[in-house]
Amino acid sequence: MTLTTIDLGGEAGKILAGLGVPAAVWQEGTLSVRSPVSGEKIGSVQEVGPDEAATAIEATHKAFLEWRLVPAPRRGELVRLLGEELRAAKDDLGRLVSIEAGKIVSEGLGEVQEMIDICDFAVGLSRQLYGLTIATERADHRMMETWHPLGVTGIISAFNFPVAVWSWNAALALVCGNSIVWKPSEKTPLTAIASQAIFEKALKRYIEAGNTAPANLSTLLIGGAPVGEALVDHPKVPLVSATGSTRMGRAVGPKLAARFARAILELGGNNAAIVTPTANLDLTLRGVAFAAMGTAGQRCTSLRRLFVHETVYDTLVPRLKKAYASVPVGSPLEAGTLVGPLIDEAAFNGMQKALAAAKQAGGTVTGGERLLAEEATSAFYVRPAIVEMPEQTGPVVEETFAPILYVIKYSDFDTALALNNAVPQGLSSSIFTNDMREAEAFVSARGSDCGIANVNIGPSGAEIGGAFGGEKETGGGRESGSDAWKGYMRRATNTVNYGSTLPLAQGVKFDIA
Ligand code: NAD
């Protein structure tokens, strides 16, 4: 295991400069940016204060008033160009994601590919924002629903998907006729600045091609929770899509509800998989290992709980432990690495606390120790941990944002299903089985209660075509594909009378002469 010795700050700077970002933007500011790859500082960016944020939101609201008048397919053209610019910048932006968020190279690139995919999806959508025509009970009337732009869409994003989350929201919001304000994670502002620069390039081409677009259509607000709060509290933001921990969701949700603003909350996940007696164990091993260890367990859909049938437990679990012992942990920038660093020391401490609590609750821990501490004293690499638990208790029922897989033996399918459903943070789930009845039961009304329920693939790696998210506490998946666009628009029901009378309620008469 080695750690790369490349100049991370220098490389990040080169990527930003290549996208046309002035050096002052990432070199002069109050907020230090650190790379989890080495723990070193790679930039300083300027945070905005709540007053500045409010002024910027006002300006973005003005942009909405104009943008909503542009025909939707023309709005789609801007998003098509954004997709083209993202294709051109894919290697650079993917690399910056790896440097700033610590994702391995293929995942950094995969994240940018998701941005491209949602742009393609949204371009098609820009010609499909249609409502129903509804049978009316009145003669000579027609009733229909129309979908209209909603207003400024606020986007709050988490560090672990530093750019894709923005694009899931931005691409849909823009074709729907909304302007956008983005408050990225304070841990990953450089990738946000880069994404905004890529958007500006698309916008420039759009305008050069003879289209009109208002100033401040997309606004970036750098800062921590107080800036997010300013966005959540602003009366001219009718929708906030916030992605992050359930702790954040609990702060944001009630505030939006208090002013009747709309919330899309994509929060934490304590995701499970069930391995049944008929499972293909080779396939299961791959699915489980990737879902539990990938992105060092820092995906909202990471596999955290594994229920293994007693007849396959002694075959599967030792093989899994072997995979855990041999998985390459190291610099995410080096080919062959599967597990990169934790985002910071707080994440490492959270992991060690959970492992200690699991031991206390009767668990047997394999792995979990810190690695590469001498090579990089301020970076936090760990061997992913497997914890065999006697029952689902203690830290097993919490989301710890680190690579810990709790394994529990079961003997009866219904018990395993009940355990899958027994935590509030049910975001994603899987079953590994070749028994059709178990597979169908798992995805049925009496099956998994999570927003994502998969058969014979792990819980992580959602596609943009489906409605992503799905934390069950907040009501299921609503970002990106499917009909998620409806969350970004307002529905009006229109009734048109093409007759020459207006029937009143029976027996009602008044003089209209
Ligand atoms: P976090 O909750 O600490 O922060 C997320 C964002 O919310 C940041 O931009 C932060 O500044 C902002 N924020 C925090 N408190 C706020 C407040 N009171 N008001 C307004 N904004 C506030 O999460 P994180 O550590 O960056 O990300 C990891 C978490 O995100 C995990 O729980 C993970 O499961 C979740 N996540 C969920 C999804 C999903 O789609 N369901 C996707 C990615 C990450």
Coordinates of C-alpha atoms and ligand atoms in Angstrom, one line a residue:
M1 CA 0.0 0.0 0.0
T2 CA 1.4 3.4 -1.0
L3 CA 0.1 6.9 -0.9
T4 CA 0.5 9.1 -4.0
T5 CA 2.9 12.0 -3.7
I6 CA 1.3 14.2 -6.3
D7 CA 0.7 17.9 -5.6
L8 CA -3.1 17.7 -5.0
G9 CA -3.6 21.5 -4.5
G10 CA -1.6 22.2 -7.7
E11 CA -3.6 19.7 -9.7
A12 CA -6.9 21.0 -8.4
G13 CA -5.8 24.5 -9.3
K14 CA -4.9 23.4 -12.8
I15 CA -8.3 21.8 -13.3
L16 CA -10.1 24.9 -12.1
A17 CA -7.9 27.2 -14.2
G18 CA -8.7 25.1 -17.2
L19 CA -12.3 25.7 -16.6
G20 CA -11.7 29.4 -16.5
V21 CA -12.0 29.9 -12.7
P22 CA -9.8 32.8 -11.6
A23 CA -7.1 31.7 -9.0
A24 CA -8.5 34.1 -6.4
V25 CA -11.7 32.1 -6.2
W26 CA -10.0 29.0 -4.9
Q27 CA -6.9 30.6 -3.3
E28 CA -8.2 33.5 -1.3
G29 CA -11.0 32.9 1.2
T30 CA -12.1 32.1 4.7
L31 CA -13.0 28.4 4.2
S32 CA -10.1 26.0 4.0
V33 CA -10.5 23.0 1.7
R34 CA -8.7 19.8 2.5
S35 CA -8.2 16.7 0.4
P36 CA -9.0 13.5 2.3
V37 CA -6.4 11.7 0.1
S38 CA -3.6 13.2 2.1
G39 CA -5.3 15.5 4.6
E40 CA -3.5 18.5 3.1
K41 CA -5.0 21.9 2.3
I42 CA -5.7 22.3 -1.3
G43 CA -7.5 25.6 -1.4
S44 CA -9.3 28.4 0.4
V45 CA -12.7 29.7 -0.8
Q46 CA -14.8 32.7 0.1
E47 CA -17.9 32.0 2.2
V48 CA -21.0 34.1 1.8
G49 CA -22.8 35.6 4.8
P50 CA -26.6 35.3 5.3
D51 CA -27.2 38.8 4.0
E52 CA -25.2 38.2 0.8
A53 CA -27.1 34.9 0.4
A54 CA -30.5 36.7 0.7
T55 CA -29.5 39.3 -1.9
A56 CA -28.3 36.5 -4.3
I57 CA -31.5 34.6 -3.8
E58 CA -33.5 37.8 -4.7
A59 CA -31.5 38.1 -7.9
T60 CA -32.1 34.4 -8.7
H61 CA -35.8 35.0 -8.2
K62 CA -35.8 37.7 -10.8
A63 CA -34.2 35.3 -13.1
F64 CA -37.0 32.8 -12.5
L65 CA -39.6 35.4 -13.6
E66 CA -37.9 35.5 -17.0
W67 CA -36.9 31.9 -17.4
R68 CA -40.4 30.6 -16.8
L69 CA -41.4 32.3 -20.0
V70 CA -38.9 30.5 -22.2
P71 CA -40.6 27.5 -24.0
A72 CA -39.6 24.3 -22.2
P73 CA -37.9 22.7 -25.2
R74 CA -35.7 25.8 -25.5
R75 CA -34.9 25.5 -21.8
G76 CA -34.0 21.9 -22.7
E77 CA -31.5 23.2 -25.2
L78 CA -29.5 24.8 -22.4
V79 CA -29.4 21.5 -20.5
R80 CA -28.4 19.7 -23.7
L81 CA -25.4 22.0 -23.9
L82 CA -24.7 21.5 -20.2
G83 CA -24.5 17.7 -21.0
E84 CA -22.1 18.4 -23.8
E85 CA -19.8 20.6 -21.6
L86 CA -19.9 17.9 -18.9
R87 CA -18.8 15.3 -21.5
A88 CA -15.9 17.5 -22.5
A89 CA -14.9 18.1 -18.8
K90 CA -15.6 14.6 -17.6
D91 CA -12.0 13.5 -16.9
D92 CA -11.1 16.8 -15.2
L93 CA -14.3 17.0 -13.0
G94 CA -14.1 13.3 -12.2
R95 CA -10.5 13.8 -11.1
L96 CA -11.4 16.8 -9.0
V97 CA -14.1 14.7 -7.3
S98 CA -11.5 12.1 -6.4
I99 CA -9.1 14.8 -5.1
E100 CA -11.7 16.6 -3.0
A101 CA -14.1 13.9 -1.9
G102 CA -11.6 10.9 -2.0
K103 CA -13.6 8.7 -4.3
I104 CA -11.6 6.2 -6.4
V105 CA -11.1 7.3 -10.0
S106 CA -13.8 5.1 -11.6
E107 CA -16.4 6.5 -9.0
G108 CA -15.3 10.1 -9.6
L109 CA -15.8 9.5 -13.3
G110 CA -19.0 7.6 -12.7
E111 CA -20.4 10.5 -10.7
V112 CA -19.9 12.9 -13.7
Q113 CA -21.4 10.2 -16.0
E114 CA -24.6 10.5 -13.8
M115 CA -24.6 14.2 -14.4
I116 CA -24.4 13.6 -18.2
D117 CA -27.2 11.0 -17.9
I118 CA -29.6 13.2 -16.0
C119 CA -29.0 16.0 -18.6
D120 CA -29.9 13.6 -21.4
F121 CA -33.0 12.5 -19.4
A122 CA -34.0 16.1 -18.8
V123 CA -33.6 17.2 -22.4
G124 CA -36.2 14.5 -23.4
L125 CA -38.3 15.6 -20.5
S126 CA -38.4 19.2 -21.7
R127 CA -40.8 18.0 -24.5
Q128 CA -42.9 15.8 -22.1
L129 CA -44.0 18.1 -19.3
Y130 CA -47.6 17.3 -19.9
G131 CA -50.7 16.9 -17.8
L132 CA -54.0 15.0 -18.2
T133 CA -57.2 16.0 -19.9
I134 CA -59.9 14.9 -17.5
A135 CA -63.5 13.9 -18.2
T136 CA -65.7 16.6 -16.8
E137 CA -69.2 16.2 -15.4
R138 CA -70.3 19.4 -17.0
A139 CA -71.7 19.8 -20.6
D140 CA -69.7 21.9 -23.1
H141 CA -66.7 22.1 -20.7
R142 CA -63.2 20.8 -20.9
M143 CA -61.0 20.1 -17.9
M144 CA -57.3 19.7 -18.0
E145 CA -54.2 20.0 -15.8
T146 CA -51.2 22.1 -16.7
W147 CA -47.8 22.1 -15.1
H148 CA -46.1 25.4 -14.5
P149 CA -42.7 26.4 -13.3
L150 CA -42.6 26.7 -9.5
G151 CA -39.9 29.3 -8.6
V152 CA -36.4 29.3 -7.2
T153 CA -35.2 25.7 -6.5
G154 CA -32.9 25.6 -3.5
I155 CA -30.4 22.7 -3.6
I156 CA -28.4 21.6 -0.5
S157 CA -26.0 18.8 -1.2
A158 CA -23.8 16.4 0.8
F159 CA -20.0 15.8 0.6
N160 CA -20.2 12.2 -0.7
F161 CA -22.0 13.1 -3.9
P162 CA -20.5 16.5 -4.4
V163 CA -21.6 17.1 -7.9
A164 CA -24.2 14.5 -9.0
V165 CA -26.8 15.6 -6.5
W166 CA -26.7 19.1 -7.9
S167 CA -27.2 17.9 -11.4
W168 CA -30.1 15.6 -10.5
N169 CA -31.9 18.7 -9.2
A170 CA -30.5 21.3 -11.5
A171 CA -31.2 19.6 -14.8
L172 CA -34.8 18.9 -13.9
A173 CA -35.4 22.3 -12.3
L174 CA -34.0 24.2 -15.3
V175 CA -36.2 22.3 -17.9
C176 CA -39.1 22.8 -15.6
G177 CA -38.6 26.6 -15.8
N178 CA -37.1 27.2 -12.4
S179 CA -33.9 29.1 -11.5
I180 CA -31.5 27.4 -9.1
V181 CA -29.5 28.2 -5.9
W182 CA -27.0 25.7 -4.8
K183 CA -25.5 25.4 -1.3
P184 CA -22.9 22.6 -1.6
S185 CA -21.2 20.8 1.3
E186 CA -18.6 23.0 3.0
K187 CA -16.3 20.0 2.6
T188 CA -16.4 20.0 -1.2
P189 CA -16.7 23.6 -2.5
L190 CA -14.1 23.2 -5.3
T191 CA -16.1 20.6 -7.3
A192 CA -19.1 22.9 -6.9
I193 CA -17.2 25.9 -8.3
A194 CA -16.0 23.7 -11.2
S195 CA -19.6 22.6 -11.9
Q196 CA -20.8 26.1 -11.9
A197 CA -18.0 27.1 -14.3
I198 CA -19.1 24.3 -16.6
F199 CA -22.7 25.5 -16.4
E200 CA -21.5 29.1 -17.3
K201 CA -19.7 27.6 -20.4
A202 CA -23.0 26.0 -21.5
L203 CA -24.9 29.2 -20.8
K204 CA -22.4 31.3 -22.9
R205 CA -22.8 28.9 -25.9
Y206 CA -26.6 29.0 -25.4
I207 CA -26.6 32.8 -25.6
E208 CA -24.1 32.9 -28.5
A209 CA -26.5 30.7 -30.4
G210 CA -29.1 33.4 -30.2
N211 CA -31.1 32.2 -27.2
T212 CA -31.9 34.4 -24.3
A213 CA -31.4 33.6 -20.7
P214 CA -31.5 35.8 -17.6
A215 CA -28.6 36.7 -15.4
N216 CA -28.3 34.8 -12.2
L217 CA -30.2 31.7 -13.5
S218 CA -27.9 29.5 -11.4
T219 CA -26.4 30.8 -8.2
L220 CA -23.7 29.1 -6.1
L221 CA -23.6 29.9 -2.3
I222 CA -20.5 28.7 -0.5
G223 CA -20.7 28.2 3.2
G224 CA -21.8 26.0 6.0
A225 CA -25.1 25.2 7.7
P226 CA -26.0 29.0 8.3
V227 CA -26.0 29.6 4.6
G228 CA -28.2 26.5 4.1
E229 CA -30.5 27.9 6.8
A230 CA -30.7 31.3 4.9
L231 CA -31.8 29.3 1.8
V232 CA -34.3 27.3 3.8
D233 CA -35.8 30.4 5.5
H234 CA -36.0 32.6 2.3
P235 CA -39.7 33.3 1.4
K236 CA -38.9 33.4 -2.3
V237 CA -37.7 29.8 -2.3
P238 CA -40.8 27.6 -2.7
L239 CA -38.8 24.3 -2.9
V240 CA -35.7 23.1 -1.2
S241 CA -34.2 19.8 -2.2
A242 CA -31.8 18.9 0.6
T243 CA -29.5 15.8 0.6
G244 CA -27.6 14.8 3.7
S245 CA -28.0 13.2 7.1
T246 CA -31.2 12.6 8.9
R247 CA -29.9 15.1 11.5
M248 CA -29.9 17.8 8.8
G249 CA -33.3 16.7 7.5
R250 CA -34.9 17.0 10.9
A251 CA -33.6 20.6 11.1
V252 CA -34.7 21.6 7.5
G253 CA -38.0 19.7 7.2
P254 CA -40.0 21.5 10.0
K255 CA -38.7 24.9 8.9
L256 CA -39.9 24.4 5.4
A257 CA -43.2 23.0 6.6
A258 CA -43.7 26.1 8.9
R259 CA -43.8 28.3 5.8
F260 CA -45.6 25.8 3.6
A261 CA -42.6 25.4 1.3
R262 CA -42.0 22.2 -0.5
A263 CA -39.2 19.8 0.6
I264 CA -37.4 17.0 -1.2
L265 CA -35.4 15.3 1.5
E266 CA -32.9 12.7 0.5
L267 CA -31.4 11.5 3.7
G268 CA -29.3 8.8 5.3
G269 CA -29.6 5.1 4.8
N270 CA -29.1 2.1 7.0
N271 CA -29.4 -0.4 4.2
A272 CA -29.7 -4.1 4.4
A273 CA -29.4 -7.2 2.3
I274 CA -30.8 -10.7 2.9
V275 CA -28.9 -13.8 1.7
T276 CA -31.2 -16.8 1.4
P277 CA -30.4 -20.5 1.1
T278 CA -30.8 -20.5 -2.7
A279 CA -28.6 -17.4 -3.4
N280 CA -25.8 -17.7 -6.0
L281 CA -23.0 -17.1 -3.5
D282 CA -20.4 -15.9 -6.1
L283 CA -22.7 -13.3 -7.3
T284 CA -23.7 -12.4 -3.7
L285 CA -20.1 -12.0 -2.6
R286 CA -19.4 -9.5 -5.4
G287 CA -22.6 -7.6 -4.7
V288 CA -22.1 -7.5 -1.0
A289 CA -18.4 -6.6 -1.1
F290 CA -18.9 -3.8 -3.6
A291 CA -21.9 -2.4 -1.9
A292 CA -20.4 -2.5 1.6
M293 CA -16.8 -1.4 0.9
G294 CA -17.2 0.8 -2.2
T295 CA -16.6 4.6 -1.5
A296 CA -15.3 3.4 1.9
G297 CA -18.9 2.9 3.1
Q298 CA -19.7 6.6 2.4
R299 CA -22.6 6.2 0.1
C300 CA -26.2 6.8 1.3
T301 CA -26.9 3.4 -0.3
S302 CA -23.9 1.6 1.2
L303 CA -24.7 -1.9 2.5
R304 CA -24.5 -1.8 6.3
R305 CA -26.6 -4.8 7.5
L306 CA -26.4 -8.3 6.2
F307 CA -28.9 -11.1 7.2
V308 CA -27.5 -14.5 6.2
H309 CA -29.4 -17.7 6.3
E310 CA -27.9 -20.3 8.7
T311 CA -27.4 -22.8 5.9
V312 CA -25.1 -20.6 4.0
Y313 CA -23.6 -18.5 6.8
D314 CA -20.5 -20.7 7.3
T315 CA -19.7 -20.7 3.6
L316 CA -20.4 -17.0 2.9
V317 CA -19.0 -15.2 5.9
P318 CA -15.4 -16.7 5.9
R319 CA -15.2 -15.9 2.1
L320 CA -16.4 -12.3 2.8
K321 CA -13.8 -11.9 5.5
K322 CA -11.1 -13.0 3.1
A323 CA -12.3 -10.4 0.6
Y324 CA -12.2 -7.7 3.3
A325 CA -8.7 -8.7 4.4
S326 CA -7.4 -8.5 0.8
V327 CA -9.2 -5.5 -0.6
P328 CA -6.8 -2.8 -1.7
V329 CA -7.0 0.3 0.5
G330 CA -5.1 3.4 -0.5
S331 CA -4.9 6.5 -2.6
P332 CA -8.1 6.8 -4.6
L333 CA -6.0 8.2 -7.4
E334 CA -4.1 5.0 -8.0
A335 CA -5.3 2.3 -10.3
G336 CA -6.4 -0.9 -8.4
T337 CA -7.6 0.8 -5.2
L338 CA -11.1 -0.1 -4.2
V339 CA -11.3 1.6 -0.8
G340 CA -10.1 5.2 -0.5
P341 CA -10.0 7.4 2.6
L342 CA -12.7 8.5 5.0
I343 CA -13.6 12.2 4.5
D344 CA -12.0 13.3 7.8
E345 CA -11.0 12.6 11.4
A346 CA -14.6 13.0 12.7
A347 CA -15.7 10.2 10.3
F348 CA -12.9 8.0 11.6
N349 CA -13.8 8.7 15.3
G350 CA -17.4 8.0 14.5
M351 CA -16.4 4.6 13.0
Q352 CA -14.3 3.7 16.0
K353 CA -17.1 4.7 18.4
A354 CA -19.6 2.4 16.6
L355 CA -17.1 -0.5 16.6
A356 CA -16.6 -0.1 20.3
A357 CA -20.3 0.0 20.9
A358 CA -20.8 -3.1 18.8
K359 CA -18.2 -5.0 20.8
Q360 CA -20.1 -3.9 23.9
A361 CA -23.3 -5.3 22.5
G362 CA -21.7 -8.7 21.9
G363 CA -20.3 -8.2 18.4
T364 CA -17.1 -9.8 17.0
V365 CA -15.1 -7.3 15.0
T366 CA -12.8 -8.2 12.1
G367 CA -10.9 -5.2 10.6
G368 CA -11.7 -1.6 11.2
E369 CA -8.2 -0.5 12.1
R370 CA -6.5 2.6 10.8
L371 CA -4.1 2.2 7.9
L372 CA -1.4 4.4 6.3
A373 CA -1.2 6.6 9.4
E374 CA 2.5 7.0 9.0
E375 CA 2.4 7.9 5.3
A376 CA -0.3 10.5 5.8
T377 CA -0.8 11.6 9.4
S378 CA -3.8 13.8 8.6
A379 CA -5.6 11.4 6.3
F380 CA -7.9 8.6 7.6
Y381 CA -7.7 5.3 5.8
V382 CA -9.2 2.2 7.4
R383 CA -9.5 -1.5 6.8
P384 CA -13.3 -2.1 6.2
A385 CA -14.9 -3.9 9.2
I386 CA -17.1 -6.9 9.4
V387 CA -19.0 -7.2 12.7
E388 CA -20.8 -10.5 13.5
M389 CA -23.6 -9.6 15.8
P390 CA -25.8 -11.8 17.9
E391 CA -28.8 -9.6 17.2
Q392 CA -29.8 -6.3 15.6
T393 CA -29.1 -3.9 18.4
G394 CA -26.9 -0.9 19.5
P395 CA -25.1 0.8 16.6
V396 CA -26.6 -1.6 14.1
V397 CA -29.8 0.5 14.1
E398 CA -27.9 3.7 13.3
E399 CA -26.3 4.9 10.1
T400 CA -22.5 5.2 10.7
F401 CA -21.0 6.8 7.6
A402 CA -18.0 4.4 7.3
P403 CA -17.3 0.9 6.0
I404 CA -18.9 -1.3 8.7
L405 CA -20.9 -4.3 7.7
Y406 CA -22.9 -5.9 10.5
V407 CA -23.7 -9.6 9.8
I408 CA -26.5 -11.4 11.5
K409 CA -27.6 -15.1 11.1
Y410 CA -31.2 -15.9 10.5
S411 CA -33.3 -19.0 10.1
D412 CA -36.7 -17.8 9.0
F413 CA -37.4 -15.6 6.0
D414 CA -40.1 -13.5 7.7
T415 CA -37.8 -12.7 10.5
A416 CA -35.1 -11.5 8.1
L417 CA -37.7 -9.3 6.3
A418 CA -38.8 -7.9 9.6
L419 CA -35.2 -7.1 10.5
N420 CA -34.7 -5.4 7.1
N421 CA -37.7 -3.2 7.9
A422 CA -36.9 -2.6 11.6
V423 CA -34.8 0.6 11.2
P424 CA -36.3 4.1 10.4
Q425 CA -33.5 5.0 8.0
G426 CA -34.6 2.5 5.3
L427 CA -33.3 3.9 2.0
S428 CA -32.2 0.9 0.0
S429 CA -32.4 -2.8 0.3
S430 CA -31.6 -6.1 -1.5
I431 CA -32.3 -9.8 -1.5
F432 CA -30.0 -12.4 -2.9
T433 CA -32.1 -15.4 -3.9
N434 CA -33.1 -17.8 -6.7
D435 CA -36.4 -18.6 -5.0
M436 CA -39.0 -16.7 -7.0
R437 CA -41.5 -16.6 -4.1
E438 CA -38.9 -14.9 -1.8
A439 CA -37.8 -12.5 -4.6
E440 CA -41.4 -11.4 -5.3
A441 CA -42.4 -11.2 -1.7
F442 CA -39.4 -8.9 -1.1
V443 CA -40.6 -6.4 -3.7
S444 CA -44.3 -6.7 -2.8
A445 CA -46.5 -4.7 -0.5
R446 CA -45.6 -6.9 2.4
G447 CA -41.9 -6.9 1.5
S448 CA -39.1 -4.3 1.9
D449 CA -40.5 -1.0 3.0
C450 CA -37.5 1.0 1.6
G451 CA -37.6 3.4 -1.4
I452 CA -35.3 1.0 -3.3
A453 CA -35.7 -2.8 -3.2
N454 CA -33.4 -4.9 -5.4
V455 CA -33.1 -8.5 -6.3
N456 CA -29.7 -10.1 -6.9
I457 CA -27.9 -6.8 -7.0
G458 CA -26.6 -4.8 -4.0
P459 CA -28.4 -1.8 -2.6
S460 CA -26.0 0.8 -4.0
G461 CA -25.6 2.2 -7.5
A462 CA -29.0 3.6 -8.4
E463 CA -29.7 4.7 -12.0
I464 CA -31.0 8.1 -12.8
G465 CA -34.0 6.7 -14.7
G466 CA -35.6 5.6 -11.4
A467 CA -36.9 8.0 -8.8
F468 CA -33.8 8.1 -6.6
G469 CA -33.6 8.7 -2.8
G470 CA -36.3 7.0 -1.0
E471 CA -35.5 7.3 2.7
K472 CA -38.7 5.8 4.0
E473 CA -39.1 8.3 6.9
T474 CA -39.4 11.0 4.3
G475 CA -41.8 9.3 2.0
G476 CA -39.8 7.5 -0.7
G477 CA -37.7 8.4 -3.7
R478 CA -38.3 11.6 -5.6
E479 CA -35.1 12.9 -7.2
S480 CA -33.9 12.4 -10.8
G481 CA -35.9 10.0 -13.0
S482 CA -39.5 8.6 -13.2
D483 CA -42.0 11.4 -12.6
A484 CA -39.8 13.2 -10.0
W485 CA -40.1 16.3 -12.3
K486 CA -43.5 16.9 -10.9
G487 CA -41.9 17.9 -7.6
Y488 CA -40.3 20.9 -9.3
M489 CA -43.5 22.3 -10.9
R490 CA -46.9 23.4 -9.7
R491 CA -50.0 21.8 -11.1
A492 CA -53.1 23.8 -12.1
T493 CA -56.4 22.4 -13.0
N494 CA -58.1 24.4 -15.8
T495 CA -61.7 24.3 -16.8
V496 CA -62.9 25.8 -20.0
N497 CA -66.6 26.4 -20.8
Y498 CA -67.2 26.4 -24.5
G499 CA -71.0 26.5 -24.2
S500 CA -73.2 29.6 -23.9
T501 CA -74.7 29.0 -20.4
L502 CA -73.2 28.7 -17.0
P503 CA -75.2 26.3 -14.9
L504 CA -75.7 27.4 -11.3
A505 CA -76.5 25.2 -8.4
Q506 CA -80.0 23.8 -8.5
G507 CA -82.6 26.3 -7.3
V508 CA -80.1 29.3 -7.3
K509 CA -81.3 32.4 -9.1
F510 CA -80.1 36.0 -9.3
D511 CA -80.7 39.0 -11.5
I512 CA -77.8 39.6 -13.9
A513 CA -79.5 42.4 -16.0
Ligands
NAD1 P1 -24.7 16.6 6.4 O1 -26.1 16.4 6.8 O2 -23.7 16.9 7.5 O3 -24.7 17.9 5.4 C1 -25.4 17.9 4.2 C2 -25.6 19.3 3.8 O4 -26.5 20.0 4.6 C3 -24.3 20.2 3.8 O5 -24.4 21.0 2.7 C4 -24.5 21.0 5.1 O6 -23.9 22.2 5.1 C5 -26.0 21.2 5.1 N1 -26.6 21.5 6.4 C6 -26.3 20.9 7.6 N2 -27.1 21.4 8.6 C7 -28.0 22.3 8.0 C8 -29.1 23.0 8.5 N3 -29.4 23.1 9.7 N4 -29.8 23.8 7.6 C9 -29.4 23.8 6.2 N5 -28.4 23.1 5.7 C10 -27.7 22.3 6.6 O7 -24.3 15.4 5.5 P2 -22.9 15.0 4.9 O8 -22.0 14.5 6.0 O9 -22.4 16.0 4.0 O10 -23.3 13.7 4.0 C11 -23.5 12.4 4.4 C12 -25.0 12.1 4.7 O11 -25.8 12.4 3.5 C13 -25.3 10.7 5.0 O12 -26.2 10.6 6.0 C14 -25.8 10.1 3.7 O13 -26.6 9.0 3.8 C15 -26.6 11.3 3.2 N6 -26.8 11.2 1.7 C16 -28.1 10.9 1.2 C17 -28.3 10.8 -0.1 C18 -29.7 10.4 -0.7 O14 -29.9 10.6 -1.8 N7 -30.6 9.9 0.1 C19 -27.3 11.1 -1.0 C20 -26.0 11.4 -0.5 C21 -25.8 11.5 0.9

